[in-house]
Amino acid sequence: MTKQQIIRFLRCPAAGVVDYAVGQANLTQRELMAVTMCCRQGMTQEAAAEKADVSVEAIKKWVDAGTKKLSAAWDGSWWILKVIS
């Protein structure tokens, strides 16, 4: 899955479905926080770093790692592709 597809699914209004799917990827707490703020809520990495009181580089690293895990967990999931199409 592309990062744009992941973001589109994360912003789906069916929060329970999204939470379930995210839970399947086994993200660390930091990855989950960064993905939630930057991809799901649409914050900039700079704003997320300021809110979490960490560096922008840390947020970028956690977003990248989190989206890679989500992509691997969701790759081939027909129902996720159906939700975002």
PDB file of C-alpha atoms in Angstrom:
ATOM      1  CA  MET A   1       0.000   0.000   0.000  1.00  0.00           C
ATOM      2  CA  THR A   2       1.121   3.525  -0.643  1.00  0.00           C
ATOM      3  CA  LYS A   3       1.420   6.098   2.120  1.00  0.00           C
ATOM      4  CA  GLN A   4      -1.506   8.005   0.579  1.00  0.00           C
ATOM      5  CA  GLN A   5      -3.709   4.891   0.765  1.00  0.00           C
ATOM      6  CA  ILE A   6      -2.710   4.354   4.379  1.00  0.00           C
ATOM      7  CA  ILE A   7      -3.554   7.958   5.251  1.00  0.00           C
ATOM      8  CA  ARG A   8      -6.875   7.725   3.403  1.00  0.00           C
ATOM      9  CA  PHE A   9      -7.815   4.635   5.406  1.00  0.00           C
ATOM     10  CA  LEU A  10      -6.642   6.118   8.721  1.00  0.00           C
ATOM     11  CA  ARG A  11      -8.918   9.113   8.134  1.00  0.00           C
ATOM     12  CA  CYS A  12     -11.940   6.910   7.435  1.00  0.00           C
ATOM     13  CA  PRO A  13     -14.881   8.026   9.616  1.00  0.00           C
ATOM     14  CA  ALA A  14     -15.443   4.449  10.872  1.00  0.00           C
ATOM     15  CA  ALA A  15     -13.068   4.871  13.824  1.00  0.00           C
ATOM     16  CA  GLY A  16     -13.713   1.417  15.275  1.00  0.00           C
ATOM     17  CA  VAL A  17     -12.748  -0.278  12.027  1.00  0.00           C
ATOM     18  CA  VAL A  18      -9.613   1.826  11.760  1.00  0.00           C
ATOM     19  CA  ASP A  19      -8.666   1.104  15.377  1.00  0.00           C
ATOM     20  CA  TYR A  20      -9.116  -2.636  14.757  1.00  0.00           C
ATOM     21  CA  ALA A  21      -6.957  -2.552  11.620  1.00  0.00           C
ATOM     22  CA  VAL A  22      -4.244  -0.474  13.292  1.00  0.00           C
ATOM     23  CA  GLY A  23      -4.176  -2.973  16.151  1.00  0.00           C
ATOM     24  CA  GLN A  24      -3.249  -5.703  13.675  1.00  0.00           C
ATOM     25  CA  ALA A  25       0.059  -3.987  12.850  1.00  0.00           C
ATOM     26  CA  ASN A  26       1.628  -4.198  16.339  1.00  0.00           C
ATOM     27  CA  LEU A  27       2.909  -0.624  16.361  1.00  0.00           C
ATOM     28  CA  THR A  28       5.004   0.564  19.272  1.00  0.00           C
ATOM     29  CA  GLN A  29       3.472   3.264  21.478  1.00  0.00           C
ATOM     30  CA  ARG A  30       5.712   5.879  19.858  1.00  0.00           C
ATOM     31  CA  GLU A  31       4.845   4.749  16.331  1.00  0.00           C
ATOM     32  CA  LEU A  32       1.144   4.744  17.193  1.00  0.00           C
ATOM     33  CA  MET A  33       1.376   8.244  18.678  1.00  0.00           C
ATOM     34  CA  ALA A  34       3.236   9.614  15.660  1.00  0.00           C
ATOM     35  CA  VAL A  35       0.977   7.913  13.092  1.00  0.00           C
ATOM     36  CA  THR A  36      -2.122   9.070  14.965  1.00  0.00           C
ATOM     37  CA  MET A  37      -1.023  12.688  15.154  1.00  0.00           C
ATOM     38  CA  CYS A  38       0.532  13.025  11.693  1.00  0.00           C
ATOM     39  CA  CYS A  39      -1.440  10.630   9.484  1.00  0.00           C
ATOM     40  CA  ARG A  40      -4.779  10.256  11.215  1.00  0.00           C
ATOM     41  CA  GLN A  41      -5.228  13.757  12.648  1.00  0.00           C
ATOM     42  CA  GLY A  42      -3.295  15.567   9.922  1.00  0.00           C
ATOM     43  CA  MET A  43      -0.812  17.407  12.151  1.00  0.00           C
ATOM     44  CA  THR A  44       2.481  18.484  10.672  1.00  0.00           C
ATOM     45  CA  GLN A  45       5.535  16.653  11.940  1.00  0.00           C
ATOM     46  CA  GLU A  46       6.712  19.890  13.494  1.00  0.00           C
ATOM     47  CA  ALA A  47       3.449  20.369  15.415  1.00  0.00           C
ATOM     48  CA  ALA A  48       3.432  16.728  16.512  1.00  0.00           C
ATOM     49  CA  ALA A  49       7.027  16.989  17.714  1.00  0.00           C
ATOM     50  CA  GLU A  50       6.205  20.106  19.711  1.00  0.00           C
ATOM     51  CA  LYS A  51       3.095  18.537  21.251  1.00  0.00           C
ATOM     52  CA  ALA A  52       4.958  15.317  22.150  1.00  0.00           C
ATOM     53  CA  ASP A  53       8.049  17.248  23.279  1.00  0.00           C
ATOM     54  CA  VAL A  54      10.379  15.261  21.016  1.00  0.00           C
ATOM     55  CA  SER A  55      12.474  16.086  17.974  1.00  0.00           C
ATOM     56  CA  VAL A  56      11.047  16.331  14.477  1.00  0.00           C
ATOM     57  CA  GLU A  57      13.536  13.633  13.455  1.00  0.00           C
ATOM     58  CA  ALA A  58      12.055  11.258  16.050  1.00  0.00           C
ATOM     59  CA  ILE A  59       8.516  11.886  14.786  1.00  0.00           C
ATOM     60  CA  LYS A  60       9.641  11.337  11.191  1.00  0.00           C
ATOM     61  CA  LYS A  61      11.366   8.080  12.169  1.00  0.00           C
ATOM     62  CA  TRP A  62       8.286   6.815  14.030  1.00  0.00           C
ATOM     63  CA  VAL A  63       5.871   7.812  11.254  1.00  0.00           C
ATOM     64  CA  ASP A  64       8.037   6.060   8.663  1.00  0.00           C
ATOM     65  CA  ALA A  65       8.380   2.912  10.772  1.00  0.00           C
ATOM     66  CA  GLY A  66       4.664   2.916  11.608  1.00  0.00           C
ATOM     67  CA  THR A  67       3.498   3.350   8.031  1.00  0.00           C
ATOM     68  CA  LYS A  68       5.835   0.554   6.914  1.00  0.00           C
ATOM     69  CA  LYS A  69       4.324  -1.771   9.510  1.00  0.00           C
ATOM     70  CA  LEU A  70       0.799  -0.749   8.513  1.00  0.00           C
ATOM     71  CA  SER A  71       1.604  -1.337   4.866  1.00  0.00           C
ATOM     72  CA  ALA A  72       2.995  -4.797   5.598  1.00  0.00           C
ATOM     73  CA  ALA A  73       0.035  -5.714   7.823  1.00  0.00           C
ATOM     74  CA  TRP A  74      -2.582  -4.419   5.415  1.00  0.00           C
ATOM     75  CA  ASP A  75      -1.006  -5.493   2.110  1.00  0.00           C
ATOM     76  CA  GLY A  76      -3.511  -7.624   0.252  1.00  0.00           C
ATOM     77  CA  SER A  77      -6.394  -6.854   2.622  1.00  0.00           C
ATOM     78  CA  TRP A  78      -9.228  -6.544   0.151  1.00  0.00           C
ATOM     79  CA  TRP A  79     -11.589  -4.984   2.686  1.00  0.00           C
ATOM     80  CA  ILE A  80      -9.200  -2.108   3.437  1.00  0.00           C
ATOM     81  CA  LEU A  81      -8.841  -1.393  -0.267  1.00  0.00           C
ATOM     82  CA  LYS A  82     -12.652  -1.531  -0.570  1.00  0.00           C
ATOM     83  CA  VAL A  83     -13.059   1.054   2.214  1.00  0.00           C
ATOM     84  CA  ILE A  84     -10.685   3.541   0.567  1.00  0.00           C
ATOM     85  CA  SER A  85     -11.937   3.109  -2.993  1.00  0.00           C
TER      86      SER A  85
END
